């Protein structure tokens, strides 16, 4: 057994020891959640002030021991640019240097080492997000334990009540390299009797289907875009596996994927939302009313464009997030640019936590055309998502419109799709829009993360 395998085995074992507490928190009341947030905030801020030169400067003399949730606005927000610009001073271990972590990631990516742990207990991950701006983030031992439990605790809770019958096999479609956190988290399991096999997201789909047909998993976890494509291949009769549960992550999940999963297997999809910066942050329970924010471990602040709190979360422009676990790289009021629709009704999956009805994508991912014409890329979804033979697509902005790459199962009218999209772009303010649609076998994915950027804006 390799050194990495030994460390990971021990890490997963400790993660499972924490699972009973993580599950118990799902029944907490709102008051219990907010009490945990207050105590966690005081602990995180005190440690950051004492051990991080950046936070000693940014937070100043604010008294951590008496902080209340309403005092969060006294702490300046954190952005990816600030993290990368002050990386060495932001982390709380004075021996850590960004250049050393980058060297470690490059060796991991080149295959010069197979140990994803730095110094034996730190996991480092790089992300480009949807913006393309590189970020490097650290997870200490506790961060992996907590975020893995957030990811799987609702699934494990159901399994304890109703144990799965037959072979327990999970197929995980994720990044092939440990450089990306999806490989680290989604290939773990809280159930010691469950077998997990990883299918790299850049594996050719026909080969993936062939190997899954041999493996016969009862559960599937994967990037939303690839899960949608696998659903289409199941409806085509190519993928023949007995799925009882499907979970998606890392990319927006569209209603079309849910509809296909229902048709193919009679199951809905449990979505997951999070990021490398904060780990898994929200998971969907079996009421399927939206993803439940893990507010027992994280604080979320809906804010406007000026980072001011909004009374109505429906009117927020973005979220600020504070991580209440892990002390190596404090994440306090971190700017998440996803735009979200909150569900303010009771949450049957986790009574003390709010739910997100819809994650609409990045607020900073608009297509901007000459004359300051702004088009949200989701306008394309209304047409492309309704064409039943298009299973996956990528929209690339051009100077006067868009170039669309589409994977299709069956025939459809390219001319009709181009015409419909051109009409919508004209209504949006583009005088003479140009739209082209091309059928392709595969879509371009990030070389390290294997994630699909569905909407690619011009620089």
Short mmCIF file of N, CA, C and O in Angstrom, two decimals, residues 143-264:
data_model
loop_
_atom_site.label_atom_id
_atom_site.label_comp_id
_atom_site.label_asym_id
_atom_site.label_seq_id
_atom_site.Cartn_x
_atom_site.Cartn_y
_atom_site.Cartn_z
N UNK A 143 -11.06 19.79 7.54
CA UNK A 143 -11.87 20.24 6.42
C UNK A 143 -12.35 19.07 5.57
O UNK A 143 -13.52 19.01 5.17
N UNK A 144 -11.48 18.11 5.30
CA UNK A 144 -11.90 16.94 4.54
C UNK A 144 -12.97 16.16 5.29
O UNK A 144 -13.97 15.71 4.73
N UNK A 145 -12.78 15.97 6.59
CA UNK A 145 -13.73 15.20 7.40
C UNK A 145 -15.11 15.84 7.36
O UNK A 145 -16.13 15.17 7.14
N UNK A 146 -15.17 17.15 7.55
CA UNK A 146 -16.46 17.83 7.59
C UNK A 146 -17.11 17.88 6.22
O UNK A 146 -18.29 17.57 6.05
N UNK A 147 -16.35 18.29 5.20
CA UNK A 147 -16.97 18.46 3.88
C UNK A 147 -17.41 17.13 3.29
O UNK A 147 -18.42 17.05 2.57
N UNK A 148 -16.71 16.04 3.59
CA UNK A 148 -17.13 14.72 3.11
C UNK A 148 -18.42 14.29 3.80
O UNK A 148 -19.32 13.70 3.18
N UNK A 149 -18.55 14.61 5.08
CA UNK A 149 -19.80 14.30 5.78
C UNK A 149 -20.95 15.15 5.29
O UNK A 149 -22.08 14.66 5.16
N UNK A 150 -20.69 16.42 5.00
CA UNK A 150 -21.74 17.26 4.42
C UNK A 150 -22.22 16.64 3.10
O UNK A 150 -23.42 16.58 2.81
N UNK A 151 -21.28 16.17 2.30
CA UNK A 151 -21.60 15.60 0.99
C UNK A 151 -22.50 14.38 1.09
O UNK A 151 -23.47 14.24 0.33
N UNK A 152 -22.22 13.48 2.04
CA UNK A 152 -22.87 12.17 2.04
C UNK A 152 -23.82 11.92 3.22
O UNK A 152 -24.41 10.85 3.29
N UNK A 153 -23.95 12.86 4.16
CA UNK A 153 -24.70 12.53 5.37
C UNK A 153 -26.19 12.28 5.11
O UNK A 153 -26.80 11.42 5.76
N UNK A 154 -26.81 13.00 4.16
CA UNK A 154 -28.22 12.74 3.87
C UNK A 154 -28.41 11.37 3.24
O UNK A 154 -29.38 10.66 3.53
N UNK A 155 -27.49 11.00 2.37
CA UNK A 155 -27.54 9.66 1.77
C UNK A 155 -27.36 8.59 2.83
O UNK A 155 -28.08 7.58 2.86
N UNK A 156 -26.39 8.80 3.73
CA UNK A 156 -26.13 7.82 4.78
C UNK A 156 -27.29 7.76 5.75
O UNK A 156 -27.64 6.67 6.25
N UNK A 157 -27.91 8.88 6.04
CA UNK A 157 -29.08 8.90 6.93
C UNK A 157 -30.19 8.02 6.37
O UNK A 157 -30.80 7.24 7.10
N UNK A 158 -30.44 8.11 5.07
CA UNK A 158 -31.47 7.29 4.45
C UNK A 158 -31.08 5.82 4.49
O UNK A 158 -31.91 4.94 4.72
N UNK A 159 -29.79 5.52 4.26
CA UNK A 159 -29.34 4.13 4.25
C UNK A 159 -29.47 3.49 5.63
O UNK A 159 -29.71 2.27 5.74
N UNK A 160 -29.31 4.27 6.69
CA UNK A 160 -29.45 3.72 8.04
C UNK A 160 -30.90 3.36 8.32
O UNK A 160 -31.19 2.39 9.03
N UNK A 161 -31.82 4.14 7.77
CA UNK A 161 -33.25 3.87 7.96
C UNK A 161 -33.71 2.73 7.05
O UNK A 161 -34.48 1.85 7.46
N UNK A 162 -33.22 2.76 5.81
CA UNK A 162 -33.62 1.75 4.83
C UNK A 162 -32.37 1.22 4.13
O UNK A 162 -31.99 1.73 3.07
N UNK A 163 -31.72 0.22 4.69
CA UNK A 163 -30.46 -0.28 4.11
C UNK A 163 -30.64 -0.76 2.68
O UNK A 163 -31.63 -1.40 2.34
N UNK A 164 -29.69 -0.42 1.81
CA UNK A 164 -29.79 -0.86 0.41
C UNK A 164 -29.67 -2.37 0.28
O UNK A 164 -28.95 -3.02 1.05
N UNK A 165 -30.40 -2.91 -0.70
CA UNK A 165 -30.39 -4.35 -0.93
C UNK A 165 -29.46 -4.67 -2.11
O UNK A 165 -29.35 -3.90 -3.05
N UNK A 166 -28.82 -5.82 -2.04
CA UNK A 166 -27.97 -6.25 -3.13
C UNK A 166 -26.59 -5.63 -3.06
O UNK A 166 -26.23 -4.95 -2.08
N UNK A 167 -25.78 -5.84 -4.11
CA UNK A 167 -24.41 -5.28 -4.14
C UNK A 167 -24.43 -3.76 -4.02
O UNK A 167 -25.27 -3.08 -4.62
N UNK A 168 -23.49 -3.25 -3.27
CA UNK A 168 -23.37 -1.80 -3.09
C UNK A 168 -22.18 -1.32 -3.90
O UNK A 168 -21.03 -1.46 -3.50
N UNK A 169 -22.48 -0.74 -5.06
CA UNK A 169 -21.43 -0.27 -5.96
C UNK A 169 -21.77 1.14 -6.42
O UNK A 169 -22.85 1.38 -6.96
N UNK A 170 -20.84 2.05 -6.25
CA UNK A 170 -21.03 3.43 -6.70
C UNK A 170 -20.05 3.74 -7.82
O UNK A 170 -18.84 3.51 -7.67
N UNK A 171 -20.58 4.26 -8.91
CA UNK A 171 -19.75 4.76 -10.01
C UNK A 171 -19.60 6.27 -9.84
O UNK A 171 -20.60 6.98 -9.74
N UNK A 172 -18.36 6.73 -9.78
CA UNK A 172 -18.09 8.16 -9.58
C UNK A 172 -17.41 8.71 -10.83
O UNK A 172 -16.32 8.27 -11.19
N UNK A 173 -18.07 9.67 -11.47
CA UNK A 173 -17.48 10.35 -12.63
C UNK A 173 -16.94 11.69 -12.13
O UNK A 173 -17.72 12.56 -11.72
N UNK A 174 -15.64 11.84 -12.14
CA UNK A 174 -15.03 13.04 -11.59
C UNK A 174 -13.70 13.29 -12.29
O UNK A 174 -13.34 12.59 -13.24
N UNK A 175 -12.98 14.30 -11.82
CA UNK A 175 -11.66 14.57 -12.38
C UNK A 175 -10.75 13.36 -12.18
O UNK A 175 -10.82 12.68 -11.15
N UNK A 176 -9.91 13.11 -13.16
CA UNK A 176 -9.01 11.97 -13.05
C UNK A 176 -7.85 12.22 -12.12
O UNK A 176 -7.22 11.27 -11.64
N UNK A 177 -7.56 13.49 -11.84
CA UNK A 177 -6.41 13.85 -11.03
C UNK A 177 -6.84 14.37 -9.67
O UNK A 177 -7.88 15.03 -9.54
N UNK A 178 -6.03 14.10 -8.65
CA UNK A 178 -6.30 14.63 -7.32
C UNK A 178 -6.02 16.13 -7.23
O UNK A 178 -6.22 16.73 -6.17
N UNK A 179 -5.59 16.73 -8.31
CA UNK A 179 -5.41 18.19 -8.33
C UNK A 179 -6.76 18.86 -8.09
O UNK A 179 -6.84 19.96 -7.53
N UNK A 180 -7.84 18.20 -8.53
CA UNK A 180 -9.18 18.76 -8.35
C UNK A 180 -9.88 18.04 -7.21
O UNK A 180 -9.80 16.82 -7.07
N UNK A 181 -10.63 18.79 -6.38
CA UNK A 181 -11.22 18.25 -5.16
C UNK A 181 -12.28 17.20 -5.43
O UNK A 181 -12.58 16.39 -4.54
N UNK A 182 -12.88 17.18 -6.61
CA UNK A 182 -13.91 16.18 -6.88
C UNK A 182 -13.35 14.77 -6.74
O UNK A 182 -14.03 13.85 -6.29
N UNK A 183 -12.10 14.58 -7.13
CA UNK A 183 -11.46 13.26 -7.03
C UNK A 183 -11.24 12.88 -5.57
O UNK A 183 -11.32 11.70 -5.20
N UNK A 184 -10.98 13.87 -4.74
CA UNK A 184 -10.69 13.61 -3.33
C UNK A 184 -11.96 13.27 -2.55
O UNK A 184 -11.97 12.35 -1.73
N UNK A 185 -13.05 14.02 -2.82
CA UNK A 185 -14.26 13.89 -2.00
C UNK A 185 -15.22 12.84 -2.52
O UNK A 185 -15.64 11.94 -1.79
N UNK A 186 -15.60 12.93 -3.79
CA UNK A 186 -16.70 12.11 -4.28
C UNK A 186 -16.34 10.63 -4.41
O UNK A 186 -17.22 9.78 -4.51
N UNK A 187 -15.05 10.32 -4.39
CA UNK A 187 -14.63 8.92 -4.42
C UNK A 187 -14.55 8.32 -3.02
O UNK A 187 -14.24 7.14 -2.87
N UNK A 188 -14.86 9.12 -1.99
CA UNK A 188 -14.92 8.60 -0.63
C UNK A 188 -16.33 8.08 -0.36
O UNK A 188 -17.27 8.38 -1.10
N UNK A 189 -16.48 7.29 0.68
CA UNK A 189 -17.80 6.80 1.06
C UNK A 189 -17.86 6.65 2.57
O UNK A 189 -16.87 6.27 3.21
N UNK A 190 -19.03 6.97 3.14
CA UNK A 190 -19.23 6.81 4.58
C UNK A 190 -19.62 5.38 4.93
O UNK A 190 -19.63 5.00 6.10
N UNK A 191 -19.97 4.58 3.93
CA UNK A 191 -20.39 3.20 4.12
C UNK A 191 -19.22 2.26 3.86
O UNK A 191 -18.79 2.11 2.71
N UNK A 192 -18.67 1.61 4.89
CA UNK A 192 -17.51 0.73 4.68
C UNK A 192 -17.81 -0.49 3.81
O UNK A 192 -16.88 -1.14 3.31
N UNK A 193 -19.09 -0.81 3.61
CA UNK A 193 -19.46 -1.95 2.78
C UNK A 193 -19.68 -1.57 1.32
O UNK A 193 -19.95 -2.44 0.49
N UNK A 194 -19.56 -0.29 1.02
CA UNK A 194 -19.83 0.16 -0.35
C UNK A 194 -18.54 0.23 -1.15
O UNK A 194 -17.55 0.83 -0.74
N UNK A 195 -18.57 -0.37 -2.33
CA UNK A 195 -17.45 -0.33 -3.27
C UNK A 195 -17.58 0.92 -4.14
O UNK A 195 -18.69 1.28 -4.56
N UNK A 196 -16.47 1.58 -4.41
CA UNK A 196 -16.47 2.79 -5.23
C UNK A 196 -15.48 2.63 -6.36
O UNK A 196 -14.33 2.22 -6.14
N UNK A 197 -15.91 2.96 -7.56
CA UNK A 197 -15.01 2.95 -8.71
C UNK A 197 -15.08 4.29 -9.41
O UNK A 197 -16.17 4.82 -9.65
N UNK A 198 -13.92 4.83 -9.71
CA UNK A 198 -13.83 6.14 -10.37
C UNK A 198 -13.76 5.96 -11.88
O UNK A 198 -12.99 5.13 -12.40
N UNK A 199 -14.57 6.76 -12.59
CA UNK A 199 -14.54 6.84 -14.05
C UNK A 199 -14.10 8.26 -14.40
O UNK A 199 -14.89 9.20 -14.22
N UNK A 200 -12.86 8.47 -14.85
CA UNK A 200 -12.41 9.84 -15.16
C UNK A 200 -13.34 10.51 -16.16
O UNK A 200 -13.79 9.89 -17.14
N UNK A 201 -13.64 11.77 -15.91
CA UNK A 201 -14.61 12.49 -16.74
C UNK A 201 -14.16 12.65 -18.18
O UNK A 201 -14.98 12.90 -19.06
N UNK A 202 -12.86 12.53 -18.44
CA UNK A 202 -12.38 12.65 -19.80
C UNK A 202 -12.32 11.30 -20.52
O UNK A 202 -11.84 11.22 -21.66
N UNK A 203 -12.82 10.25 -19.88
CA UNK A 203 -12.90 8.95 -20.55
C UNK A 203 -13.92 9.03 -21.69
O UNK A 203 -15.00 9.61 -21.51
N UNK A 204 -13.62 8.48 -22.86
CA UNK A 204 -14.60 8.49 -23.95
C UNK A 204 -15.93 7.88 -23.48
O UNK A 204 -15.95 6.86 -22.79
N UNK A 205 -17.03 8.51 -23.86
CA UNK A 205 -18.32 8.09 -23.34
C UNK A 205 -18.67 6.66 -23.70
O UNK A 205 -19.26 5.93 -22.89
N UNK A 206 -18.33 6.23 -24.91
CA UNK A 206 -18.66 4.86 -25.28
C UNK A 206 -17.92 3.85 -24.41
O UNK A 206 -18.47 2.82 -24.01
N UNK A 207 -16.66 4.17 -24.07
CA UNK A 207 -15.89 3.28 -23.18
C UNK A 207 -16.46 3.34 -21.76
O UNK A 207 -16.54 2.31 -21.07
N UNK A 208 -16.86 4.54 -21.31
CA UNK A 208 -17.44 4.69 -19.98
C UNK A 208 -18.70 3.84 -19.86
O UNK A 208 -18.91 3.13 -18.86
N UNK A 209 -19.55 3.91 -20.88
CA UNK A 209 -20.79 3.14 -20.87
C UNK A 209 -20.48 1.64 -20.86
O UNK A 209 -21.10 0.87 -20.11
N UNK A 210 -19.53 1.23 -21.66
CA UNK A 210 -19.16 -0.19 -21.73
C UNK A 210 -18.69 -0.69 -20.37
O UNK A 210 -19.09 -1.78 -19.92
N UNK A 211 -17.84 0.09 -19.68
CA UNK A 211 -17.30 -0.34 -18.40
C UNK A 211 -18.36 -0.27 -17.29
O UNK A 211 -18.37 -1.10 -16.39
N UNK A 212 -19.25 0.74 -17.36
CA UNK A 212 -20.33 0.80 -16.37
C UNK A 212 -21.28 -0.37 -16.53
O UNK A 212 -21.80 -0.91 -15.54
N UNK A 213 -21.54 -0.76 -17.76
CA UNK A 213 -22.40 -1.92 -17.99
C UNK A 213 -21.80 -3.19 -17.38
O UNK A 213 -22.52 -4.06 -16.90
N UNK A 214 -20.47 -3.28 -17.36
CA UNK A 214 -19.83 -4.43 -16.72
C UNK A 214 -19.84 -4.30 -15.19
O UNK A 214 -20.01 -5.28 -14.47
N UNK A 215 -19.65 -3.08 -14.72
CA UNK A 215 -19.56 -2.83 -13.28
C UNK A 215 -20.92 -2.96 -12.59
O UNK A 215 -21.01 -3.41 -11.45
N UNK A 216 -21.99 -2.55 -13.24
CA UNK A 216 -23.36 -2.63 -12.72
C UNK A 216 -23.52 -1.91 -11.37
O UNK A 216 -23.90 -2.50 -10.35
N UNK A 217 -23.26 -0.59 -11.35
CA UNK A 217 -23.43 0.16 -10.10
C UNK A 217 -24.91 0.39 -9.78
O UNK A 217 -25.74 0.48 -10.69
N UNK A 218 -25.22 0.49 -8.49
CA UNK A 218 -26.58 0.85 -8.10
C UNK A 218 -26.67 2.35 -7.81
O UNK A 218 -27.76 2.87 -7.60
N UNK A 219 -25.50 3.03 -7.80
CA UNK A 219 -25.50 4.48 -7.56
C UNK A 219 -24.50 5.15 -8.51
O UNK A 219 -23.48 4.56 -8.86
N UNK A 220 -24.85 6.38 -8.86
CA UNK A 220 -24.01 7.16 -9.78
C UNK A 220 -23.81 8.55 -9.19
O UNK A 220 -24.78 9.21 -8.79
N UNK A 221 -22.56 8.98 -9.15
CA UNK A 221 -22.21 10.34 -8.73
C UNK A 221 -21.38 10.95 -9.85
O UNK A 221 -20.46 10.30 -10.37
N UNK A 222 -21.68 12.19 -10.23
CA UNK A 222 -20.88 12.76 -11.30
C UNK A 222 -21.19 14.20 -11.62
O UNK A 222 -22.17 14.78 -11.13
N UNK A 223 -20.32 14.79 -12.45
CA UNK A 223 -20.56 16.13 -12.97
C UNK A 223 -21.92 16.13 -13.66
O UNK A 223 -22.27 15.20 -14.40
N UNK A 224 -22.68 17.20 -13.46
CA UNK A 224 -24.06 17.24 -13.96
C UNK A 224 -24.13 17.05 -15.47
O UNK A 224 -25.04 16.37 -15.98
N UNK A 225 -23.20 17.62 -16.20
CA UNK A 225 -23.26 17.52 -17.66
C UNK A 225 -23.06 16.09 -18.14
O UNK A 225 -23.73 15.63 -19.07
N UNK A 226 -22.16 15.36 -17.49
CA UNK A 226 -21.91 13.98 -17.91
C UNK A 226 -23.06 13.07 -17.47
O UNK A 226 -23.46 12.15 -18.20
N UNK A 227 -23.60 13.31 -16.29
CA UNK A 227 -24.76 12.53 -15.85
C UNK A 227 -25.92 12.71 -16.83
O UNK A 227 -26.61 11.74 -17.18
N UNK A 228 -26.11 13.94 -17.30
CA UNK A 228 -27.17 14.17 -18.27
C UNK A 228 -26.93 13.38 -19.55
O UNK A 228 -27.85 12.80 -20.13
N UNK A 229 -25.69 13.33 -19.98
CA UNK A 229 -25.36 12.57 -21.18
C UNK A 229 -25.57 11.07 -20.96
O UNK A 229 -26.08 10.37 -21.84
N UNK A 230 -25.22 10.57 -19.78
CA UNK A 230 -25.43 9.16 -19.48
C UNK A 230 -26.92 8.83 -19.42
O UNK A 230 -27.34 7.72 -19.81
N UNK A 231 -27.71 9.76 -18.92
CA UNK A 231 -29.16 9.55 -18.92
C UNK A 231 -29.67 9.40 -20.35
O UNK A 231 -30.51 8.53 -20.65
N UNK A 232 -29.17 10.25 -21.25
CA UNK A 232 -29.59 10.16 -22.65
C UNK A 232 -29.18 8.82 -23.26
O UNK A 232 -29.95 8.22 -24.03
N UNK A 233 -28.01 8.33 -22.88
CA UNK A 233 -27.54 7.06 -23.43
C UNK A 233 -28.31 5.88 -22.85
O UNK A 233 -28.48 4.84 -23.49
N UNK A 234 -28.82 6.04 -21.63
CA UNK A 234 -29.68 5.01 -21.05
C UNK A 234 -31.01 4.96 -21.80
O UNK A 234 -31.54 3.88 -22.08
N UNK A 235 -31.55 6.12 -22.11
CA UNK A 235 -32.81 6.16 -22.86
C UNK A 235 -32.63 5.61 -24.26
O UNK A 235 -33.58 5.08 -24.86
N UNK A 236 -31.42 5.72 -24.80
CA UNK A 236 -31.12 5.15 -26.12
C UNK A 236 -30.91 3.64 -26.05
O UNK A 236 -30.76 2.99 -27.09
N UNK A 237 -30.85 3.10 -24.84
CA UNK A 237 -30.64 1.67 -24.69
C UNK A 237 -29.19 1.25 -24.64
O UNK A 237 -28.88 0.05 -24.60
N UNK A 238 -28.28 2.22 -24.61
CA UNK A 238 -26.86 1.88 -24.58
C UNK A 238 -26.36 1.60 -23.17
O UNK A 238 -25.57 0.67 -22.95
N UNK A 239 -26.81 2.40 -22.20
CA UNK A 239 -26.39 2.22 -20.81
C UNK A 239 -27.45 1.40 -20.08
O UNK A 239 -28.63 1.79 -20.03
N UNK A 240 -27.03 0.26 -19.53
CA UNK A 240 -27.98 -0.66 -18.89
C UNK A 240 -27.48 -1.01 -17.50
O UNK A 240 -26.80 -2.02 -17.29
N UNK A 241 -27.78 -0.12 -16.53
CA UNK A 241 -27.34 -0.31 -15.15
C UNK A 241 -28.53 -0.07 -14.23
O UNK A 241 -29.40 0.74 -14.52
N UNK A 242 -28.57 -0.76 -13.07
CA UNK A 242 -29.74 -0.70 -12.18
C UNK A 242 -29.67 0.41 -11.14
O UNK A 242 -29.62 0.17 -9.92
N UNK A 243 -29.67 1.66 -11.58
CA UNK A 243 -29.47 2.77 -10.64
C UNK A 243 -30.65 2.95 -9.69
O UNK A 243 -31.81 2.94 -10.10
N UNK A 244 -30.30 3.17 -8.41
CA UNK A 244 -31.30 3.47 -7.39
C UNK A 244 -31.12 4.88 -6.83
O UNK A 244 -31.99 5.40 -6.15
N UNK A 245 -29.95 5.48 -7.11
CA UNK A 245 -29.70 6.84 -6.62
C UNK A 245 -28.70 7.50 -7.56
O UNK A 245 -27.72 6.87 -7.98
N UNK A 246 -28.95 8.78 -7.86
CA UNK A 246 -28.07 9.56 -8.72
C UNK A 246 -27.79 10.89 -8.03
O UNK A 246 -28.72 11.57 -7.57
N UNK A 247 -26.53 11.26 -7.94
CA UNK A 247 -26.14 12.54 -7.35
C UNK A 247 -25.27 13.31 -8.34
O UNK A 247 -24.41 12.72 -9.00
N UNK A 248 -25.48 14.61 -8.42
CA UNK A 248 -24.69 15.45 -9.32
C UNK A 248 -23.98 16.53 -8.53
O UNK A 248 -24.35 16.87 -7.40
N UNK A 249 -22.96 17.11 -9.16
CA UNK A 249 -22.14 18.11 -8.49
C UNK A 249 -21.38 18.94 -9.52
O UNK A 249 -21.37 18.62 -10.71
N UNK A 250 -20.74 19.99 -9.04
CA UNK A 250 -19.72 20.76 -9.76
C UNK A 250 -20.22 21.64 -10.91
O UNK A 250 -19.54 22.58 -11.31
N UNK A 251 -21.38 21.34 -11.48
CA UNK A 251 -21.91 22.09 -12.61
C UNK A 251 -23.41 22.28 -12.41
O UNK A 251 -24.04 21.50 -11.68
N UNK A 252 -24.01 23.28 -13.07
CA UNK A 252 -25.46 23.47 -12.95
C UNK A 252 -26.23 22.24 -13.43
O UNK A 252 -25.92 21.66 -14.47
N UNK A 253 -27.24 21.84 -12.64
CA UNK A 253 -28.11 20.73 -13.01
C UNK A 253 -29.38 21.29 -13.63
O UNK A 253 -30.08 22.08 -13.02
N UNK A 254 -29.68 20.85 -14.83
CA UNK A 254 -30.84 21.35 -15.55
C UNK A 254 -32.03 20.41 -15.40
O UNK A 254 -31.86 19.19 -15.22
N UNK A 255 -33.25 20.94 -15.46
CA UNK A 255 -34.45 20.10 -15.33
C UNK A 255 -34.50 18.96 -16.34
O UNK A 255 -35.06 17.90 -16.06
N UNK A 256 -33.89 19.18 -17.52
CA UNK A 256 -33.93 18.12 -18.54
C UNK A 256 -33.26 16.85 -18.03
O UNK A 256 -33.68 15.73 -18.36
N UNK A 257 -32.19 17.01 -17.24
CA UNK A 257 -31.50 15.83 -16.72
C UNK A 257 -32.38 15.07 -15.74
O UNK A 257 -32.43 13.83 -15.75
N UNK A 258 -33.09 15.81 -14.89
CA UNK A 258 -34.01 15.16 -13.94
C UNK A 258 -35.09 14.37 -14.69
O UNK A 258 -35.43 13.24 -14.33
N UNK A 259 -35.62 14.99 -15.74
CA UNK A 259 -36.68 14.34 -16.50
C UNK A 259 -36.18 13.05 -17.15
O UNK A 259 -36.86 12.01 -17.15
N UNK A 260 -34.96 13.09 -17.67
CA UNK A 260 -34.40 11.90 -18.30
C UNK A 260 -34.12 10.80 -17.27
O UNK A 260 -34.32 9.62 -17.54
N UNK A 261 -33.63 11.19 -16.09
CA UNK A 261 -33.36 10.20 -15.04
C UNK A 261 -34.65 9.52 -14.59
O UNK A 261 -34.69 8.30 -14.36
N UNK A 262 -35.70 10.31 -14.47
CA UNK A 262 -37.00 9.75 -14.09
C UNK A 262 -37.49 8.77 -15.14
O UNK A 262 -38.00 7.69 -14.82
N UNK A 263 -37.30 9.13 -16.40
CA UNK A 263 -37.76 8.26 -17.48
C UNK A 263 -36.93 6.99 -17.57
O UNK A 263 -37.45 5.90 -17.84
N UNK A 264 -35.62 7.12 -17.36
CA UNK A 264 -34.73 5.97 -17.53
C UNK A 264 -34.78 5.01 -16.34
O UNK A 264 -34.77 3.78 -16.52
#
